[in-house]
Coordinates of C-alpha atoms in Angstrom, one line a residue:
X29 CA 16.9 -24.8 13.4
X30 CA 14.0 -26.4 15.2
X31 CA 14.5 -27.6 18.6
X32 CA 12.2 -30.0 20.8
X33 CA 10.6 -28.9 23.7
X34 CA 12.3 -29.5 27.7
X35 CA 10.4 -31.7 30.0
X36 CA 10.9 -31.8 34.2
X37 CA 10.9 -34.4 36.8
X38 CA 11.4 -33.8 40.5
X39 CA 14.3 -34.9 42.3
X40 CA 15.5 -35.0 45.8
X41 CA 18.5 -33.4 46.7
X42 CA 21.5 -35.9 47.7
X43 CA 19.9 -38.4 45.4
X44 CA 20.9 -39.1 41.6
X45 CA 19.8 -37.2 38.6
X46 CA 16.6 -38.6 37.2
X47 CA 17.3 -41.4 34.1
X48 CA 16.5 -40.1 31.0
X49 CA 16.3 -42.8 28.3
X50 CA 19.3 -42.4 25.8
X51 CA 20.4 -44.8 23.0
X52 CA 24.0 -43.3 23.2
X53 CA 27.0 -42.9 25.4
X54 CA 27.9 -39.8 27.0
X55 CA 29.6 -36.9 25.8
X56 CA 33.9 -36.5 27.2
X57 CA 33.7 -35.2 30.7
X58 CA 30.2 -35.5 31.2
X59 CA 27.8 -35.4 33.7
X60 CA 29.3 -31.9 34.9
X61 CA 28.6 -31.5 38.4
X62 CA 30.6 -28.5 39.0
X63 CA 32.0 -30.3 42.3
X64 CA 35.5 -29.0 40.9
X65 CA 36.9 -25.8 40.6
X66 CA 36.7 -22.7 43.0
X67 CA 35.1 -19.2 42.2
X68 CA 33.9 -17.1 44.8
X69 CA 32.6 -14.0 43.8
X70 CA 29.8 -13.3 40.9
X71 CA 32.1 -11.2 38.4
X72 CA 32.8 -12.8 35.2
X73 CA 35.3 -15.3 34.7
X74 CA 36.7 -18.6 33.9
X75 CA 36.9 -22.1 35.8
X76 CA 38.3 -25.2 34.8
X77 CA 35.9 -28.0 35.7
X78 CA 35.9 -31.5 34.7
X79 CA 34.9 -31.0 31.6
X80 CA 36.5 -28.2 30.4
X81 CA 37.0 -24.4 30.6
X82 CA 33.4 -22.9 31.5
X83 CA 33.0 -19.1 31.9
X84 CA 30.1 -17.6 34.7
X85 CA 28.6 -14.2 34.4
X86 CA 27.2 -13.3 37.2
X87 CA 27.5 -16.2 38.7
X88 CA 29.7 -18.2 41.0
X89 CA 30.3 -21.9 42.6
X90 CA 28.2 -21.8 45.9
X91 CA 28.8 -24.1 48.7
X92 CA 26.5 -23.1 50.9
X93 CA 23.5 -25.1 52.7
X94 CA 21.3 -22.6 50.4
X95 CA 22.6 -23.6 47.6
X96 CA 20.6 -26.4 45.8
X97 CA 23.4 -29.3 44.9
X98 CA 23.9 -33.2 44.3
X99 CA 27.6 -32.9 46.0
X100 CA 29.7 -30.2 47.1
X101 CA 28.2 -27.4 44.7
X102 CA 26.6 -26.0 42.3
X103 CA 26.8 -22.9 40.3
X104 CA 24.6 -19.7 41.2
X105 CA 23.5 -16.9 39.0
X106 CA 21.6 -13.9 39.3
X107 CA 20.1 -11.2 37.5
X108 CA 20.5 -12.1 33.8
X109 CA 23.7 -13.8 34.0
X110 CA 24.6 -17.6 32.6
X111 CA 27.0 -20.4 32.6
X112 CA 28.2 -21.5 28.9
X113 CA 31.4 -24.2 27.8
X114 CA 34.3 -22.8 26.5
X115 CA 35.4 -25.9 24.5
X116 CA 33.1 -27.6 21.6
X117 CA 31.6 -31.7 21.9
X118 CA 33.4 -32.7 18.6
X119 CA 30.4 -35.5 18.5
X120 CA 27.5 -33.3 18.8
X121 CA 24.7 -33.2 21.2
X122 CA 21.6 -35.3 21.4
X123 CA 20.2 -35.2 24.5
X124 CA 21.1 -32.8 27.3
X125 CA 19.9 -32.4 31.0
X126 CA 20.1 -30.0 33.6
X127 CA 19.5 -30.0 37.4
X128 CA 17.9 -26.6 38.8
X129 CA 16.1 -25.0 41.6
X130 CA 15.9 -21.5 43.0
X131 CA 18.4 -20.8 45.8
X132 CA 17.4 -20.3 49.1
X133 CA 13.9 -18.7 49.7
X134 CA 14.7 -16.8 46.7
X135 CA 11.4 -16.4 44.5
X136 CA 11.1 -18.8 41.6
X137 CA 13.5 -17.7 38.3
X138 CA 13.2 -18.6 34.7
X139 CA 16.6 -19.9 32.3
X140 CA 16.9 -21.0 29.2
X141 CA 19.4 -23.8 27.0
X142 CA 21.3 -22.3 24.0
X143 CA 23.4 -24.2 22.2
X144 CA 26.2 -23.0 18.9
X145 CA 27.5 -25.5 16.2
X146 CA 29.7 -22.8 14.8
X147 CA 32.1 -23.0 18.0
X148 CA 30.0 -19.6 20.0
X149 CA 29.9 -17.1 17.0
X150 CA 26.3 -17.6 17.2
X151 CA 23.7 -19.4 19.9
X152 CA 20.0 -20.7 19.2
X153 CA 17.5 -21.0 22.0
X154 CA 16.7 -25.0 22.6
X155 CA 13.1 -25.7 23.7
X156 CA 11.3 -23.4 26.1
X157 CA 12.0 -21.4 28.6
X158 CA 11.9 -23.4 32.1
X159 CA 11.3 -22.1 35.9
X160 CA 12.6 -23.2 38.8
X161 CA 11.0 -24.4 42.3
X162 CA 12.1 -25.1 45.7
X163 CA 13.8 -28.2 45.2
X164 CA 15.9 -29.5 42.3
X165 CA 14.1 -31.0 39.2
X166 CA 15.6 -32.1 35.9
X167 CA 14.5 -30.3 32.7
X168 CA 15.5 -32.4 29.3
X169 CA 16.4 -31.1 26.2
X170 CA 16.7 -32.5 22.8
X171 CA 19.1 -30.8 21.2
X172 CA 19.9 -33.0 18.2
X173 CA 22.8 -31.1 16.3
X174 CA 25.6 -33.0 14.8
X175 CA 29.4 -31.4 14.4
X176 CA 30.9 -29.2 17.3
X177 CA 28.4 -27.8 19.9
X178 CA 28.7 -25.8 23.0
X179 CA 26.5 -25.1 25.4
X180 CA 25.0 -22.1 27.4
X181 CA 22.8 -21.9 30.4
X182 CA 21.2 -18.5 30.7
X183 CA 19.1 -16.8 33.2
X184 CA 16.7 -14.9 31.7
X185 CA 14.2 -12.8 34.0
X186 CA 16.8 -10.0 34.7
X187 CA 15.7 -10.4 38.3
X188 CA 17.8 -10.2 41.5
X189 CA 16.4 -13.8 42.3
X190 CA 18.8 -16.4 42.6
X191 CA 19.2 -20.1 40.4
X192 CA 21.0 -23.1 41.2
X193 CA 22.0 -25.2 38.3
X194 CA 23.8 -28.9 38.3
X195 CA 24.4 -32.1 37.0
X196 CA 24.7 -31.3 33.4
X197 CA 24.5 -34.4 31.6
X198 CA 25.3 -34.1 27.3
X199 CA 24.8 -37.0 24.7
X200 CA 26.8 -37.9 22.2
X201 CA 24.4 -36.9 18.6
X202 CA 23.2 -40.4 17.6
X203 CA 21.7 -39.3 14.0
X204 CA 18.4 -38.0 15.5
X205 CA 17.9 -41.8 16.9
X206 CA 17.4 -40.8 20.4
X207 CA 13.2 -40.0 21.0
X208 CA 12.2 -37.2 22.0
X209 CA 11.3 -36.3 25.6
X210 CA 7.6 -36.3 26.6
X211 CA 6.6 -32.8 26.5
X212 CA 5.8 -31.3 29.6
X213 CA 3.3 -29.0 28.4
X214 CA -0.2 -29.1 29.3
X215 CA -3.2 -27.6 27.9
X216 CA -6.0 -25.0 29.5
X217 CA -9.1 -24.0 28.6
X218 CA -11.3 -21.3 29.8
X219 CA -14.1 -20.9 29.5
X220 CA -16.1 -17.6 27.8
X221 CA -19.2 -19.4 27.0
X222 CA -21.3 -18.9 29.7
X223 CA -21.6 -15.1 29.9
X224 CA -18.4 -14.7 31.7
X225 CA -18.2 -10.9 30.4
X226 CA -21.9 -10.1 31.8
X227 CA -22.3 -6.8 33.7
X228 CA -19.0 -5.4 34.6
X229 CA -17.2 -9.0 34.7
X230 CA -14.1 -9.8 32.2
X231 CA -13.3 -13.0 33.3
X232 CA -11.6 -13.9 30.1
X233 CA -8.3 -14.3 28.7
X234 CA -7.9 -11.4 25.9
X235 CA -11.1 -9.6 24.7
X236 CA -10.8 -8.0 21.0
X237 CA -13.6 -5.6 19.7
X238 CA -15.7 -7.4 22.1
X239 CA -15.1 -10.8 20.9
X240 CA -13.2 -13.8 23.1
X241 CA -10.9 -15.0 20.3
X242 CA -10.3 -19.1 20.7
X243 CA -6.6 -18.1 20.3
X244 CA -5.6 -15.0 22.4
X245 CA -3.4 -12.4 20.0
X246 CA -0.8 -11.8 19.8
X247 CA -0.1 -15.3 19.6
X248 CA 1.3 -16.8 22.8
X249 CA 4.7 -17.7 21.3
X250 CA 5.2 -14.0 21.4
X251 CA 5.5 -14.2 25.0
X252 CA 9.1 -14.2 27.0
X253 CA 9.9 -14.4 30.5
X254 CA 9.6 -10.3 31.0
X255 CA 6.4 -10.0 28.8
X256 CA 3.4 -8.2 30.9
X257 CA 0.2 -9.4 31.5
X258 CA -1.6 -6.5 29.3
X259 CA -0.2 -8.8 26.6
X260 CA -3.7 -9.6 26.6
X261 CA -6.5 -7.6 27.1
X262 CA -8.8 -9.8 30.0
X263 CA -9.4 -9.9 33.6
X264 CA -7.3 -13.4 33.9
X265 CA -4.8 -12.5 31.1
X266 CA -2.1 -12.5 34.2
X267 CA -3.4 -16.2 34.6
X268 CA -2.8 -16.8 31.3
X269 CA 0.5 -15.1 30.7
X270 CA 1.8 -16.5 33.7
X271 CA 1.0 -20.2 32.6
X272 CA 2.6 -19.8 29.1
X273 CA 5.4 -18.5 30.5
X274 CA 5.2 -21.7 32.5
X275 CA 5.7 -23.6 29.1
X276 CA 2.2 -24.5 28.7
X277 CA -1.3 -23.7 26.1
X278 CA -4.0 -21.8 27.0
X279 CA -7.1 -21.5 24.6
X280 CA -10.5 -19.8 25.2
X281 CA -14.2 -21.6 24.8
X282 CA -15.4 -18.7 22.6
X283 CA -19.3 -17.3 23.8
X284 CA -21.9 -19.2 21.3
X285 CA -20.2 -22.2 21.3
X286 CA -21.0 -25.4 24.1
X287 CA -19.2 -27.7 26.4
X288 CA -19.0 -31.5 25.0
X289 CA -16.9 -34.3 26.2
X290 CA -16.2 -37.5 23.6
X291 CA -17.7 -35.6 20.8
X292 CA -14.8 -36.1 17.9
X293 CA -16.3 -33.6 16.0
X294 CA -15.8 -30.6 18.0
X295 CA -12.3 -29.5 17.9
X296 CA -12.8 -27.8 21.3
X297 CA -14.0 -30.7 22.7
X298 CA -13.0 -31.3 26.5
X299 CA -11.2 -34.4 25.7
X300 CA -8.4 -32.3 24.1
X301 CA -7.3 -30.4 27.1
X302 CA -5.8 -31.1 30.3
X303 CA -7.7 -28.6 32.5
X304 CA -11.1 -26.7 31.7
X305 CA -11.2 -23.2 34.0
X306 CA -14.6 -21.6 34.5
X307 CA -14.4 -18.1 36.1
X308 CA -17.9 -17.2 37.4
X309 CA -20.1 -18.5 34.8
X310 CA -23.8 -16.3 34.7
X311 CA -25.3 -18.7 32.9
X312 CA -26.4 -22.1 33.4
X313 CA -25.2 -24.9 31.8
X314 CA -27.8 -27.3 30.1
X315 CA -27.9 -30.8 31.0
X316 CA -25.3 -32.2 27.9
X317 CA -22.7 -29.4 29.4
X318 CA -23.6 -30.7 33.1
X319 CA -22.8 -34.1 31.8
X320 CA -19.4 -33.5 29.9
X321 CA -18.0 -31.5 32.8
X322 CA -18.4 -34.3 35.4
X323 CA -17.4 -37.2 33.0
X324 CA -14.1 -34.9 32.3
X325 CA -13.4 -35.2 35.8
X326 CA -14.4 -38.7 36.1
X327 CA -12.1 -39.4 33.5
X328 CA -9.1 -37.4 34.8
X329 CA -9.1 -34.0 33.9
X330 CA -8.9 -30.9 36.0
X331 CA -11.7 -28.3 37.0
X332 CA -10.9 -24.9 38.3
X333 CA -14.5 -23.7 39.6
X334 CA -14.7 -20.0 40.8
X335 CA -17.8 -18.4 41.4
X336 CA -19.1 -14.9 43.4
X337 CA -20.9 -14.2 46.5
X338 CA -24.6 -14.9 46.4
X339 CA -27.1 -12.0 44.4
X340 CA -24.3 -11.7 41.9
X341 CA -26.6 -12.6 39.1
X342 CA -24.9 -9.8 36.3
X343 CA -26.9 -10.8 33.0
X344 CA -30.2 -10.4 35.4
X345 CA -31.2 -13.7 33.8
X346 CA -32.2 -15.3 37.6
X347 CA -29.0 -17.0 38.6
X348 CA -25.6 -16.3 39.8
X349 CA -22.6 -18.3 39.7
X350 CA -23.2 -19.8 42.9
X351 CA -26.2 -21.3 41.9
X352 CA -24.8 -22.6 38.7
X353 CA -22.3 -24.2 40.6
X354 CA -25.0 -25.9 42.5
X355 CA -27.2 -27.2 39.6
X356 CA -24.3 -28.6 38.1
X357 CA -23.2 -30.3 41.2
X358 CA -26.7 -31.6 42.2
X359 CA -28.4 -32.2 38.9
X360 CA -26.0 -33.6 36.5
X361 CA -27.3 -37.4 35.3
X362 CA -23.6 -39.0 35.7
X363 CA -23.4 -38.5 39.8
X364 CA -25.1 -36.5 42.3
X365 CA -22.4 -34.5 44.2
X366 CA -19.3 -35.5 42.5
X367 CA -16.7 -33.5 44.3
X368 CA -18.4 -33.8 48.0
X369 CA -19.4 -29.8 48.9
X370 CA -21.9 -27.1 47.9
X371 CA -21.4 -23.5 47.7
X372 CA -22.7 -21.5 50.2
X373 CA -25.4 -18.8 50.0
X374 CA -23.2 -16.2 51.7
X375 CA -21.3 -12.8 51.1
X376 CA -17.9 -12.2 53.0
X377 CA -15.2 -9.8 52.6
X378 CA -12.3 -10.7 54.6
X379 CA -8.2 -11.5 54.0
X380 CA -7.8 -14.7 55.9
X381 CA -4.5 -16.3 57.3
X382 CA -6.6 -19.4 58.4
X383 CA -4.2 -22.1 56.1
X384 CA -4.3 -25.8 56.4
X385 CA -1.3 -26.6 58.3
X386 CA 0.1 -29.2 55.8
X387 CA 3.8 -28.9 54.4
X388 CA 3.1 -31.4 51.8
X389 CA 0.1 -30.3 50.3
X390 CA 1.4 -28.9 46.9
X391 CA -1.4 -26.1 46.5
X392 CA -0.5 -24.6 49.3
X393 CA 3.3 -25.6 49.1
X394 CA 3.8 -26.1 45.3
X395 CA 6.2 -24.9 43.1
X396 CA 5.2 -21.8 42.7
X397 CA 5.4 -20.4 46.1
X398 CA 3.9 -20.7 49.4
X399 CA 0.2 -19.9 49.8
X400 CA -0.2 -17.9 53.3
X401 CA -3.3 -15.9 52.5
X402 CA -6.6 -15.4 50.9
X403 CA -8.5 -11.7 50.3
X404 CA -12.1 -12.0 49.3
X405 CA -13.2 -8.4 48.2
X406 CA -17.2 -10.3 48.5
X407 CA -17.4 -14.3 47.6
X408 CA -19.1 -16.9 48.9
X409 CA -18.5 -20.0 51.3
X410 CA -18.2 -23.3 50.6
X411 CA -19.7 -26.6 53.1
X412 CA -17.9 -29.4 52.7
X413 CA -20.1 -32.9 52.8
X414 CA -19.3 -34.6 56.0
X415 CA -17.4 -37.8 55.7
X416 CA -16.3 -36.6 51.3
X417 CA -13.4 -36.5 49.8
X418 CA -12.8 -32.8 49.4
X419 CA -10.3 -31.4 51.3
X420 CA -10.9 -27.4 53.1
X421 CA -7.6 -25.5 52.4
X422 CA -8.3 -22.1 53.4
X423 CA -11.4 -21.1 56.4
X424 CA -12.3 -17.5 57.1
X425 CA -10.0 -15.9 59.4
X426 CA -11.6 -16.8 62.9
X427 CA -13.5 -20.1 62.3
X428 CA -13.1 -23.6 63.2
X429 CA -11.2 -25.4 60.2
X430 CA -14.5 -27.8 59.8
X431 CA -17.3 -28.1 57.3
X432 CA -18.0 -24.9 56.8
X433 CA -16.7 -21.2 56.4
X434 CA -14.3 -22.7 53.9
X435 CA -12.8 -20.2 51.1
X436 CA -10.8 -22.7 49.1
X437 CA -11.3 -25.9 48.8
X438 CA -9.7 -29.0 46.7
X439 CA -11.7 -32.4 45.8
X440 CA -11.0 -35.7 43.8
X441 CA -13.6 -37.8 41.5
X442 CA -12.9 -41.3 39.0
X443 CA -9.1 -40.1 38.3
X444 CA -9.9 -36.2 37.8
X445 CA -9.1 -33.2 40.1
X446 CA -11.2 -29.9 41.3
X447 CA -10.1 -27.1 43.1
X448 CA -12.8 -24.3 44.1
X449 CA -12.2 -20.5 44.9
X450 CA -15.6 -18.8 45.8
X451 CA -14.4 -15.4 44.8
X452 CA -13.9 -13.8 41.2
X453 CA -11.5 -11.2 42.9
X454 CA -8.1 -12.9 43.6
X455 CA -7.8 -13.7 39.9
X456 CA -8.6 -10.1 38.7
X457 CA -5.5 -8.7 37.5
X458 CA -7.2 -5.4 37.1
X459 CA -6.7 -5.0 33.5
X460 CA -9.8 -5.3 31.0
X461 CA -12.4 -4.6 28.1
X462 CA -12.8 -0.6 27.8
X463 CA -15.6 0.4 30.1
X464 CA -15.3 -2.6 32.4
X465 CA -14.3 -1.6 36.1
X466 CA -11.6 -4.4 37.4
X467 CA -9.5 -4.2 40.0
X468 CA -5.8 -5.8 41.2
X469 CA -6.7 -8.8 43.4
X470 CA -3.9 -11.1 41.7
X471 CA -1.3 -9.0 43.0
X472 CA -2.9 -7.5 45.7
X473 CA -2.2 -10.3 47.7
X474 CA 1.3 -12.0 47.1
X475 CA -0.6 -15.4 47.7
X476 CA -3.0 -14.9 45.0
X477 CA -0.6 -15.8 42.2
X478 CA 0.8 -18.4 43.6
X479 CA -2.2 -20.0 44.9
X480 CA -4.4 -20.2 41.0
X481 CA -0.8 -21.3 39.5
X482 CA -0.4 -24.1 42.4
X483 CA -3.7 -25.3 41.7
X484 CA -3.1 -25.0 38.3
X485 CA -0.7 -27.1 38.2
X486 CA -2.0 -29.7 40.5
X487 CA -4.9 -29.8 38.5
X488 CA -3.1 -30.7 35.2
X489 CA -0.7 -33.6 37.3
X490 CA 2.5 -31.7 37.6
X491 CA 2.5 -31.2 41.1

């Protein structure tokens, strides 16, 4: 059975569910909002709600101001527990929605939909695995069987963390009428065409007998909600586990190929992805690459730039990442300083706590957790233009938060997005190519994850 992919939208708690467009009526008893019913305590057992008999494993019917609800409640689970119907939709299901957010300050969790047409002897997995964030979002599902269905809800990261899940809204099956929701996933490239592997560096996805394979293996649809980073074998494989498991594509720019943008030809053309990441490229890029990059930006994709510390030149070839940075930015023939800073001739090793003070900045606030820290094991500064668009997120520890000293820094140009990190180390997971000396920075630092994935995300428009 092949079902279609979920897709989220953010809501705001005491508000209605987001619309979802339907073409039919709703299935008896539905929207569920679990506002009915009492059950207390986590053990397993059945409650009558609304619409029918529903059994909770590990889960229960919160009430309290942690729990994240439209109404009175909603139902929590932990660990690996789940929420299913008793009682079969004798018309089906097309589409089907569900309200959810982590509870409390609990770290993010991941669920999944399963739905049975043979009345529970049997469930299939709908769609993608989906995680949570602070506040309540909608994830859509089109489900699309005809006959009897039930439903399940199941937590799936085994961990102690804690999910919220309601308004549950169910379709009636309209024939496979009712379109599709728009994905949600996006698509990353990084880059491994501009000596990314020099010297001791692995700043690649998955590395195999030397080679940077377009498609890591084994093939990201392998990949669960408990599968490790060594998955892949690559100093950002974390990054890119972590984003899969996000529901999203990653893809590698194999060495010996280029960067184009608007070239039809190339099936790795920039045009085809959402964001392009480029971990500490060691050499530079020519003038067509220059040109590609900024008009990919200009035209609305995202750019994750990371570079070293100054005299980090590891293929000895006369320039280091900071420096490439800089050609691109100053000599490019589509706009001289795009993104409104420069990187820094400087070496700094230092954890800094010096965070823009902005609750509503989603890189530092998003969906993936709070960013409250920043380790550079030696990178570079960056010097913002006076009077630009770019906006400092992170200083060193005991500086001004002005122009300069700046770690981490965000920008805007046409309708595309940067974000700049001037350290390789807080995306080192510390896995890599045999002989390659890499160490943990991405969990070294409980920001570190949270910050690439924020950004991340805010680069490819979800946040």
């Amino acid at each position: 059975m092949l079902f279609a992919s979920c897709s989220k939208s953010e809501l705001t708690p005491g508000t209605p569910a987001a619309v979802v467009t339907k073409t039919n009526v709703s299935a008896p008893g539905f929207p569920e909002g679990f506002d009915t019913g009492t059950k207390t305590a986590y053990a397993t057992g059945s409650v009558t709600l609304g619409s029918g008999s529903w059994t909770l494993s590990d889960a229960l019917l919160g009430t309290t101001t942690a729990d994240a609800k439209i109404g009175a409640q909603s139902v929590r689970v932990r660990n690996s527990g789940s929420l299913g119907m008793n009682f079969d939709l004798s018309d089906g299901a097309g589409v089907v929605t569900v309200d959810h957010a982590r509870y409390g300050t609990d770290a993010n969790g991941t669920w999944e939909l399963w739905a049975s047409n043979n009345s529970g002897g049997s469930y299939a997995k709908v769609g993608s695995p989906v995680t949570t964030g602070s506040t309540l979002q909608t994830a859509s599902f089109n489900v699309n069987l005809a006959g009897t269905v039930r439903l399940q809800v199941r937590k799936v990261d085994g961990t102690t963390s804690r999910i919220n899940f309601d308004n549950i809204t169910v379709e009636s099956y309209d024939g496979g009428t009712t379109p599709p929701p728009t994905s949600s996933a996006k698509k990353f490239l990084f880059d491994a065409s501009h000596a990314e592997m020099a010297g001791n560096a692995d700043w690649v996805l998955d590395v195999n007998a030397g080679l940077t394979p377009r498609y890591p293996t084994p093939a990201a649809s392998g990949i669960t909600s408990s599968t490790p980073e060594t998955y892949w074998t690559g100093a950002v494989s974390a990054w890119g586990v972590a984003l899969v498991k996000l529901g999203h594509e990653v893809e590698t720019l194999p060495s010996g190929t280029g960067i184009t943008y608007g070239d039809p030809s190339n099936p790795q053309d920039l045009a085809n992805y959402d964001v392009f990441v480029v971990d500490e490229p060691n050499t530079l890029f020519d003038a067509t690459e220059k040109a590609a990059i900024v008009n990919f930006v200009k035209n609305g994709g995202g750019l994750f730039m990371i570079s070293d510390h100054n005299v980090s030149d590891r293929n000895n070839d006369g320039y280091d990442s900071p420096a490439i940075w800089n050609d691109l930015m100053a000599n490019n023939s589509v706009q001289a300083n795009p993104f409104g800073y420069s990187i820094a001739l400087t070496n700094i090793s230092e954890t800094s706590s010096n965070v823009l003070a902005s609750s509503t900045n989603t890189i530092l606030h998003g969906s993936q957790g709070d960013v409250t820290q920043l380790k550079f094991s030696n990178g570079a500064t960056i010097n913002k233009t006076s009077g630009s668009q770019a906006q400092a997120l992170i200083w060193r520890n005991t500086s001004t938060q002005g122009l300069s000293n700046i770690m981490c820094a965000s920008s805007t140009y046409g309708t595309g997005r940067v974000v700049v990190v001037t350290d390789s180390s807080p995306a080192d997971d510390g896995t890599g190519s045999p002989g390659n000396t890499v160490y943990p920075g991405w969990t070294e630092v409980a920001s570190h994850a949270k910050l690439h994935l924020n950004a991340s995300l805010w680069l490819a428009k979800q946040q």
